[in-house]
Coordinates of C-alpha atoms and ligand atoms in Angstrom, one line a residue:
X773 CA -2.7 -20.7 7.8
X774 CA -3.6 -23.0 4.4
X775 CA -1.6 -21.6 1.8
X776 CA -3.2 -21.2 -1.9
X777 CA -2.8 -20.0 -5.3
X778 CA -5.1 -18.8 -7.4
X779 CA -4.8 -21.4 -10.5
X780 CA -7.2 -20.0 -13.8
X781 CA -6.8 -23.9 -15.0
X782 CA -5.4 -25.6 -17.6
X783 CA -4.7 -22.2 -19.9
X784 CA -3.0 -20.1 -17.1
X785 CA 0.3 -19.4 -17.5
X786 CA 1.3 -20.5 -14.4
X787 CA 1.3 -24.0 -13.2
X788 CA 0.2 -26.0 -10.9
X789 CA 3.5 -27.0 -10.3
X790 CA 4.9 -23.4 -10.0
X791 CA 2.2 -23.1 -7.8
X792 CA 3.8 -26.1 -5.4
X793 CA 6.7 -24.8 -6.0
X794 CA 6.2 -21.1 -4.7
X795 CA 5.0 -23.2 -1.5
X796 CA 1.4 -23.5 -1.8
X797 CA -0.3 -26.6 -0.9
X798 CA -4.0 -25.6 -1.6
X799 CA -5.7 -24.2 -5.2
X800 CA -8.1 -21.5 -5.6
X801 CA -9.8 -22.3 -8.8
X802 CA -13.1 -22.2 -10.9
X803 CA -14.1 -22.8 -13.9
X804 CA -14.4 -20.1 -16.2
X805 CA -15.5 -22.1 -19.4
X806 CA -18.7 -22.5 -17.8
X807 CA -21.4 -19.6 -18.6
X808 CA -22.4 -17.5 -15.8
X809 CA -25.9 -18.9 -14.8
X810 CA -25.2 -22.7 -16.1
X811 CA -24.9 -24.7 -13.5
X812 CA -21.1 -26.5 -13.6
X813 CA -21.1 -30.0 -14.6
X814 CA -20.3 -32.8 -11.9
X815 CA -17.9 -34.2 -14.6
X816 CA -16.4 -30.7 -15.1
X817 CA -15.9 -30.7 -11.5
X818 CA -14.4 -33.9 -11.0
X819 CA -11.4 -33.2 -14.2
X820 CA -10.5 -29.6 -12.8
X821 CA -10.3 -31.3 -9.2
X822 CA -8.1 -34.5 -10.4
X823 CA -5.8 -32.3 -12.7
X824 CA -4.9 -30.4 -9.0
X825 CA -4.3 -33.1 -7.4
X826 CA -2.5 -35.3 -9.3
X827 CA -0.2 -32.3 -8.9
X828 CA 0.2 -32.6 -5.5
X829 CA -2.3 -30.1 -4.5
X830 CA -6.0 -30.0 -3.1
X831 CA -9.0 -27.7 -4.4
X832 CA -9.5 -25.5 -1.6
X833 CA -11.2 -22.8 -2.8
X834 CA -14.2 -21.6 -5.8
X835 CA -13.0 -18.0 -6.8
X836 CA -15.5 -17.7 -8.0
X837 CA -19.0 -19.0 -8.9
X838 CA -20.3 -15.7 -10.9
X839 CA -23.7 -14.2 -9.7
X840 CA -25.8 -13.5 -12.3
X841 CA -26.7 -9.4 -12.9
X842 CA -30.2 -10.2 -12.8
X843 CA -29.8 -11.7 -9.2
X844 CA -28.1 -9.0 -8.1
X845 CA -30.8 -6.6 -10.1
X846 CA -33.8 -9.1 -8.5
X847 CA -35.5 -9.0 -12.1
X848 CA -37.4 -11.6 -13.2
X849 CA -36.2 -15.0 -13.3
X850 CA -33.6 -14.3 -10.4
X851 CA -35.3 -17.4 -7.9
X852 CA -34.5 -20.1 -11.1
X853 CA -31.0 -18.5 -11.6
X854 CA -30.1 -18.3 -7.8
X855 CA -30.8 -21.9 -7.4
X856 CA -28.6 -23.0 -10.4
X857 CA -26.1 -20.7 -8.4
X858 CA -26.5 -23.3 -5.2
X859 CA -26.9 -26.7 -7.5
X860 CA -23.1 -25.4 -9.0
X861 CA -22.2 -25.1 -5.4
X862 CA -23.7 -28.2 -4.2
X863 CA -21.8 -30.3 -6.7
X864 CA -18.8 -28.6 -5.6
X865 CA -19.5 -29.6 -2.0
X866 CA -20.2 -33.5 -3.2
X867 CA -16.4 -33.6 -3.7
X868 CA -15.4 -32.2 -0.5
X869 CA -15.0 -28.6 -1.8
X870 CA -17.0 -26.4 0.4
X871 CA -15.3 -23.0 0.3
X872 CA -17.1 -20.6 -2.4
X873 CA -15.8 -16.7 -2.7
X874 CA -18.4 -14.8 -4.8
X875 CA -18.8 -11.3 -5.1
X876 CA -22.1 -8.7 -5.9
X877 CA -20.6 -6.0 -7.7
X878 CA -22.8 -4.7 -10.3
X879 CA -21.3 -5.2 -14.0
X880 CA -17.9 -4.7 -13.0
X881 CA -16.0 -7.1 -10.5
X882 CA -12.4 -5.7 -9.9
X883 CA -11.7 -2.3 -11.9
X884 CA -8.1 -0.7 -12.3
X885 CA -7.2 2.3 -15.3
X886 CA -3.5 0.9 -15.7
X887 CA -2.1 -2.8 -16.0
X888 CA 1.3 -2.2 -16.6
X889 CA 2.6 0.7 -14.2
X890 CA 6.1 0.9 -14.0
X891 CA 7.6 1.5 -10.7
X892 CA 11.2 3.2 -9.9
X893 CA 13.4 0.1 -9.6
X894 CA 12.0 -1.5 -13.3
X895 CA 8.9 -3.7 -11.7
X896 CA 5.3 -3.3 -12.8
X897 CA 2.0 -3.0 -10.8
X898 CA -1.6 -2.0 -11.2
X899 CA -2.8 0.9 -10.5
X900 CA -6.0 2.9 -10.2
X901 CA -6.3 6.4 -11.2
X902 CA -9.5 8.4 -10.2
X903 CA -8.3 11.3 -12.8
X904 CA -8.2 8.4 -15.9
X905 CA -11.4 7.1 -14.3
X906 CA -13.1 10.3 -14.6
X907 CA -12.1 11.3 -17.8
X908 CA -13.1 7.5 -19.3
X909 CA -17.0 8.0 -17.6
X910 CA -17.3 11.8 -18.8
X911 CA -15.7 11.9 -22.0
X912 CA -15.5 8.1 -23.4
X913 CA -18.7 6.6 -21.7
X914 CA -20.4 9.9 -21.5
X915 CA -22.5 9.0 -18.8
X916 CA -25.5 10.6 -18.6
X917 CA -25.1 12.9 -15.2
X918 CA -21.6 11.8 -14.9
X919 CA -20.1 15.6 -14.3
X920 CA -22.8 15.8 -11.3
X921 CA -20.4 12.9 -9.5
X922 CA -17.1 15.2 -9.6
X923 CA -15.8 17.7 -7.4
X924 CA -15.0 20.9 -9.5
X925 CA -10.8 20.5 -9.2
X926 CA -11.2 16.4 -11.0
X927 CA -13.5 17.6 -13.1
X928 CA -10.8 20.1 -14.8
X929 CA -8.2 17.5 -14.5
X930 CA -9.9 14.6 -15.9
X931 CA -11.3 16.9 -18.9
X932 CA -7.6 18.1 -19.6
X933 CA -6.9 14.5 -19.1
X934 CA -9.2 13.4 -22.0
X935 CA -7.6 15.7 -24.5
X936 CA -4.6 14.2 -24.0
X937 CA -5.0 10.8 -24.3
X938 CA -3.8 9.4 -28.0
X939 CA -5.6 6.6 -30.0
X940 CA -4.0 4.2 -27.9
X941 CA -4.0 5.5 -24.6
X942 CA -7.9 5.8 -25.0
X943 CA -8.4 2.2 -26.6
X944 CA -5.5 0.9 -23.6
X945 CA -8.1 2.6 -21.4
X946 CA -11.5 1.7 -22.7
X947 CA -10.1 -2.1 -23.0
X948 CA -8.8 -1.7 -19.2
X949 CA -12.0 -1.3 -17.7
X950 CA -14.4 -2.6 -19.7
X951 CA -12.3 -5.9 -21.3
X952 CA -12.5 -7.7 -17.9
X953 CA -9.7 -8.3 -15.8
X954 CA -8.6 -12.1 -14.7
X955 CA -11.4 -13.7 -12.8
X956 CA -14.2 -11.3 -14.0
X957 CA -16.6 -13.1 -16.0
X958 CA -17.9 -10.4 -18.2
X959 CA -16.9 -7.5 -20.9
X960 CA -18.2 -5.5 -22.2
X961 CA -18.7 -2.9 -25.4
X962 CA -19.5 0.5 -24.4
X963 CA -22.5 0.6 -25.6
X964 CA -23.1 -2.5 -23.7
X965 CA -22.1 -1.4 -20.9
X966 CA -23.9 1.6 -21.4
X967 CA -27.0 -0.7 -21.4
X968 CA -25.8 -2.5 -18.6
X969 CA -25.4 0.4 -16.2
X970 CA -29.4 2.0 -17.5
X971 CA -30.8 -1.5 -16.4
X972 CA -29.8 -0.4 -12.4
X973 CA -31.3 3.3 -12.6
X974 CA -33.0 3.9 -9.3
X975 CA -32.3 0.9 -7.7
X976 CA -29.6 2.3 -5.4
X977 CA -27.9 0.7 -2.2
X978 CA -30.6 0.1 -0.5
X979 CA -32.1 -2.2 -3.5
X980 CA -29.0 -3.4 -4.2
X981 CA -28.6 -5.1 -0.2
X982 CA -32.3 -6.0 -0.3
X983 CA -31.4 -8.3 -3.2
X984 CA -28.1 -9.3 -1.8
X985 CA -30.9 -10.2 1.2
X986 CA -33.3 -12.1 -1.0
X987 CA -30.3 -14.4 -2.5
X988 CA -28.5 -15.3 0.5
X989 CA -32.2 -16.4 2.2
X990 CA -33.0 -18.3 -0.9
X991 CA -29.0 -20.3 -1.4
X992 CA -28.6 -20.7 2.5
X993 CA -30.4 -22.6 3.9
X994 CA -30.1 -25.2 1.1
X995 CA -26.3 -25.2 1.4
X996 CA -25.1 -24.3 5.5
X997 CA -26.6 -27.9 5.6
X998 CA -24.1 -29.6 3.4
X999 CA -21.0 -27.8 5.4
X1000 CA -20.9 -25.1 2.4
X1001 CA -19.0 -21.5 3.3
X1002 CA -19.7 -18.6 1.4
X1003 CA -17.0 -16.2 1.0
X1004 CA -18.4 -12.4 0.2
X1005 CA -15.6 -10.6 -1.5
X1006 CA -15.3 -7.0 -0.7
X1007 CA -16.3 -4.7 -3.6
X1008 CA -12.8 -3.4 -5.5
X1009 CA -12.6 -0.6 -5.1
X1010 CA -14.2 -0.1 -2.4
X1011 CA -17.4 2.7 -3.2
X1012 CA -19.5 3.2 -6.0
X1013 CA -18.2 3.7 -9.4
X1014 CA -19.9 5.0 -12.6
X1015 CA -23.1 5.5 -10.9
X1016 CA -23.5 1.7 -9.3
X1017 CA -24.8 1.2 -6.1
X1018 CA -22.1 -1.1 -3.9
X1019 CA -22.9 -2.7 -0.5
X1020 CA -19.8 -4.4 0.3
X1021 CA -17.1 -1.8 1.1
X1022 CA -17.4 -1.1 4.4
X1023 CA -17.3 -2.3 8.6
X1024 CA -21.0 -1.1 8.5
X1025 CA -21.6 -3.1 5.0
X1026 CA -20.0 -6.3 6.4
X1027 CA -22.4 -6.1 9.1
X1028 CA -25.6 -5.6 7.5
X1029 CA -24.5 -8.4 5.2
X1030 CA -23.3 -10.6 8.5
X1031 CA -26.8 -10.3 10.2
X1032 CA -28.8 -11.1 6.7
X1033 CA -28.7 -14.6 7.7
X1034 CA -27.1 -15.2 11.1
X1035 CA -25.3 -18.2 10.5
X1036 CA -21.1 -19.0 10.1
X1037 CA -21.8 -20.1 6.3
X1038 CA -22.6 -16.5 5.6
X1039 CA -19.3 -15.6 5.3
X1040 CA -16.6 -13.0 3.9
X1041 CA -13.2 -13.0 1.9
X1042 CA -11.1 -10.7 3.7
X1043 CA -9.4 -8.8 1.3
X1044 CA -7.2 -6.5 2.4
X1045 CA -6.1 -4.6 -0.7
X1046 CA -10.0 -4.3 -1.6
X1047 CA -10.9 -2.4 2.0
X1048 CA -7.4 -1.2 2.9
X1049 CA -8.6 1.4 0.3
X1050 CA -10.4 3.4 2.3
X1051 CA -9.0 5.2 5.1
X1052 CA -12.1 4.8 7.4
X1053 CA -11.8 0.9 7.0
X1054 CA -9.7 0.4 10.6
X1055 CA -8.8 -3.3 9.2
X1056 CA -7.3 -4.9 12.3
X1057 CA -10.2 -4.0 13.8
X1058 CA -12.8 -5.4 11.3
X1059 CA -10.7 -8.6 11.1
X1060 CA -11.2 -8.9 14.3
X1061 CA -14.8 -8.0 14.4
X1062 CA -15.6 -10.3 11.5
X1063 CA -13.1 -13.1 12.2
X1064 CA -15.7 -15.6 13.3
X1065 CA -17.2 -15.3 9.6
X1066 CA -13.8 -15.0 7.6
X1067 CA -13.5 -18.1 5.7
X1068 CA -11.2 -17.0 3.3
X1069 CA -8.3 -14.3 3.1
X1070 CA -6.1 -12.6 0.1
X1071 CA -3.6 -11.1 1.6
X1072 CA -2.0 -7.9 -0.7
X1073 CA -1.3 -4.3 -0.1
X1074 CA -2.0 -1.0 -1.7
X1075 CA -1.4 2.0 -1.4
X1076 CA -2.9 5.4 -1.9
X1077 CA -1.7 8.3 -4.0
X1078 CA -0.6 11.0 -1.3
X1079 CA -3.3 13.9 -1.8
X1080 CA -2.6 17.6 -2.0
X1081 CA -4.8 19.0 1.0
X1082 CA -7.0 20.7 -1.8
X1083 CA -7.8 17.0 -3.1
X1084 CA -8.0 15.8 0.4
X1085 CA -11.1 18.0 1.1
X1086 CA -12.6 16.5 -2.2
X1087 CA -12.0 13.1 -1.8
X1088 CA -14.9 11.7 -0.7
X1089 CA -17.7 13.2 -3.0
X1090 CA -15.5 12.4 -5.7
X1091 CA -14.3 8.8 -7.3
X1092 CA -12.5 8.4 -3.9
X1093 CA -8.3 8.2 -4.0
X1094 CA -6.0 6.6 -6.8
X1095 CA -3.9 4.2 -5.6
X1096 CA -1.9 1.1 -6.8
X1097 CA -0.8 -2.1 -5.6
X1098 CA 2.2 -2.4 -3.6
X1099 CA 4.3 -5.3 -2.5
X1100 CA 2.8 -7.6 0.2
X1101 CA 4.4 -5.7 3.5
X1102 CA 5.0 -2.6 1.7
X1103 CA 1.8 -0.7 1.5
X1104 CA -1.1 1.3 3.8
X1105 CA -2.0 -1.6 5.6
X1106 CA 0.2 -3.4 8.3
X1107 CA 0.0 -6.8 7.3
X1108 CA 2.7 -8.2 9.9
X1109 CA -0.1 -7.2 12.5
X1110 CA -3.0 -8.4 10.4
X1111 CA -1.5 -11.9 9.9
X1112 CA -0.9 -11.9 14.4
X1113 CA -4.4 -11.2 14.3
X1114 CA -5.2 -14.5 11.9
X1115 CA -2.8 -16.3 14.0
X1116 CA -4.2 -15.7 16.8
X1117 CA -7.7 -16.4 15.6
X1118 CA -6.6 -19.9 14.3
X1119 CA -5.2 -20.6 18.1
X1120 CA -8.6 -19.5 19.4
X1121 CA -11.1 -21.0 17.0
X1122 CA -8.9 -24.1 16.2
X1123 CA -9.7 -23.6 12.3
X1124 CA -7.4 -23.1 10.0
X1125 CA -7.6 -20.6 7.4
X1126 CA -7.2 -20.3 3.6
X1127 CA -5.1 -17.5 2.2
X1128 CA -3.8 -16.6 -1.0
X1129 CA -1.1 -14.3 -1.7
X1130 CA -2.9 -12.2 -4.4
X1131 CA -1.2 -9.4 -7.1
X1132 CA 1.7 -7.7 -5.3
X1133 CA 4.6 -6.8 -8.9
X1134 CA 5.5 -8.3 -11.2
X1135 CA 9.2 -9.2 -11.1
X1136 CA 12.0 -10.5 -12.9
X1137 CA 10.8 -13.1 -15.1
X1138 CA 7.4 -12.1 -14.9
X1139 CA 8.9 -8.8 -17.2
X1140 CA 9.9 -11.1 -19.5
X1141 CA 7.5 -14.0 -20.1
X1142 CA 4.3 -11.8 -19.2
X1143 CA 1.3 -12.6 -17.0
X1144 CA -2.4 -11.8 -16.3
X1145 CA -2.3 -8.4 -15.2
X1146 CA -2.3 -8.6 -11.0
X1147 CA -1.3 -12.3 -11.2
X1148 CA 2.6 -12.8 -11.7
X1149 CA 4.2 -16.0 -10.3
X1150 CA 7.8 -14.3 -9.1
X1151 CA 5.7 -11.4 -7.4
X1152 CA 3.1 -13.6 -5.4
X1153 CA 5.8 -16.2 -4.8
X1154 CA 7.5 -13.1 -3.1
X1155 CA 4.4 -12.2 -1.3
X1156 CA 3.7 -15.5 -0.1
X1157 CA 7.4 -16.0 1.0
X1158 CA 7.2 -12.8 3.2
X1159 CA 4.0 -13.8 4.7
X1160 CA 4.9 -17.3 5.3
X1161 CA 8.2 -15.6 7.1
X1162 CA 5.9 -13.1 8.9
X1163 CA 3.7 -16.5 10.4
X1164 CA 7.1 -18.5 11.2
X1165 CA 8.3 -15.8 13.6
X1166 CA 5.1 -15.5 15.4
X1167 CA 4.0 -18.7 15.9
X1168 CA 8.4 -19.4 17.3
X1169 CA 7.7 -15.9 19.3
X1170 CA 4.4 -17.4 20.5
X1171 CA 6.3 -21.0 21.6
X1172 CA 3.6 -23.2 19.5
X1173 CA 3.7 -24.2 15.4
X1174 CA 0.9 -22.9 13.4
X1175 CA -0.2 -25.3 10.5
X1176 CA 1.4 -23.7 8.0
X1177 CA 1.3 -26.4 5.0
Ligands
DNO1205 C1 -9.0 -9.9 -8.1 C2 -9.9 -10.7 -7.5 C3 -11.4 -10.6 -7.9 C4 -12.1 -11.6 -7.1 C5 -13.6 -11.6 -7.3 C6 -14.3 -12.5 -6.3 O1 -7.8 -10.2 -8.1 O2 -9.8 -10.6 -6.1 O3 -11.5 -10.9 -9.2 O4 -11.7 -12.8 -7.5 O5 -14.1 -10.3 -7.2 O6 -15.5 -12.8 -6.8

């Protein structure tokens, strides 16, 4: 396993050299200065790659290059803005950085209601509440047809919820989901968003994939040649919110997108928190399933609000379950048995493969100096540690060394 850190550059909090420090020997970076459909600048390229490793560190991911909403709308204009997408990658790959994580979430990338939940023994986490969620879409973004997405008992709850929220529990709310969290490239007004979400009327899933479709055929075939990967992250959560179509949540997703264009460079990050979501995601299963195509891992944990049977029954038609993150080996999904699985896929394959320890708490100084919500350096450091410890014993149980740095 090649262990990496997310690194926002030169502004994050969080150094490089807390990064090497916490154990990683590989970056996951990109650079946000850059306008989402501008191509990024070789020179740009070269400064954010030298600062790493004159740290002691390599560049060995893009989290992420940002796709355009009109590519992922297929409205005029897409072709010229899906090939700036691949010249941005194809500088990348003329100095030697080949992996690229993207996502096609429409508007939003990753969406949680509360940055700063505070758990019984003092540490903080994210969280995701489909009852806050609710009430924001019906009450603050008064969606047009919102109440039609709602089961009857979240309905009632989320309305009650609305009346109770103060000035600035409804602008800590509004700013949540709409301000952007770290690595999305957008926010938004409500009006905007507003806007935003009328310009994907009637295009559902189905026009959603078919564009997801049209871009891979058009970037593929002019990167697989130049040893690019792409890295599809899994929509977060994982189903549609407010209305928007999303393709990526799913075994059966991953596999329409897989046979798009049948080739290894049309790949996936494996994220677990992002599918461990949903209770019909069996994820040692699709990690093995989808193994060949993984190119890229972030290893953290949620886990899901335990429902009332009442709720249970609704689940499904409504904004799906709330959850939050929980630490690395501490929430739904096994990770000791998903990280065998990796192992054993790197013995296989002979590859080895890029993972980042990804949100898990905040902790101890983290309280006190503050971070970018979902990225604290003492709770990944922890994560990362516990993995690192889970991969040790295997590959000693096993009688061989994985490459672990
Ligand atoms: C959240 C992240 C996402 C992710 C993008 C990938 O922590 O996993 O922001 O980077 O969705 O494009």
């Amino acid at each position: 396993m090649h262990y990496t850190w997310r690194w926002f550059g030169p502004e994050d909090p969080v150094s490089l050299a807390d990064a090497r420090q916490a154990g990683a020997a590989g970056i996951v970076s990109a650079l946000h200065h850059v306008p989402n459909g501008t191509v990024w600048p070789l020179e740009d390229i070269v400064q954010r790659k030298s600062l790493i490793e004159d740290a002691g560190l390599r560049w060995s991911v893009v989290e992420s290059i940002a796709v355009p909403e009109a590519i992922k709308l297929g409205s005029d204009g897409w072709e010229d803005l899906a090939d700036a997408w691949a010249q941005s990658a194809r500088n990348l790959a003329q100095h030697g950085i080949t992996t690229i994580c993207y996502n096609f979430m429409p508007i939003l990338d990753w969406t949680r209601t509360r940055l700063r939940h505070r758990l019984a023994d003092g540490a903080e986490c994210l969280r995701f509440d489909r009852v806050d969620l609710a009430a924001f879409d019906l009450h603050i973004l008064q969606r047009p047809n919102a109440r039609l997405a709602y089961g009857p008992a979240l309905l009632d709850r989320a309305d009650i919820r609305a009346r109770s929220l103060d000035d600035t529990e409804r602008a800590a709310l509004i700013n949540t989901i709409l301000a952007g969290l770290p690595g999305s490239e957008e926010s938004y007004s409500l009006e905007g968003f507003r806007a935003q979400i009328a310009r994907y009327d009637g295009l559902g899933a189905d026009g959603l994939r078919r564009n997801l479709a049209q871009f891979l055929a058009r970037v593929l075939p002019q990167l697989a040649p130049l040893g690019v990967k792409l890295a599809l992250h899994p929509d977060d959560p994982p189903r549609p919110i407010f209305g928007l179509p999303r393709v990526v949540s799913t075994a059966q997703d991953l596999r329409k997108i897989c046979a798009m264009q049948d080739h290894p460079a049309n790949g996936l990050t494996f994220c677990v928190g992002s599918l461990g979501v949903r209770t019909d995601n069996d994820l040692p299963a699709m990690l093995q399933e989808f193994g060949p195509r993984v190119h890229f891992l972030h290893l953290r944990n949620t886990r899901r609000d335990r429902l009332s049977p009442e709720d249970t029954a609704q689940v499904d038609a409504i904004a799906g379950e709330s959850f939050e993150e929980a630490a690395h080996l501490e929430g739904d999904a096994d990770m000791a048995r998903l990280v065998s699985i990796i192992v054993k896929l790197e013995q296989t394959s002979g590859r080895t493969l890029p993972f980042r320890p990804d949100h898990g708490h905040a902790l101890l100084s983290d309280l006190r100096q503050g971070y970018r919500p979902g990225y604290p350096a003492i709770g990944r450091l922890r994560g990362m540690a516990e993995i690192r410890g889970i991969e040790h014993a295997l590959v000693a149980s096993y009688g061989q060394r994985g490459d672990t740095v």
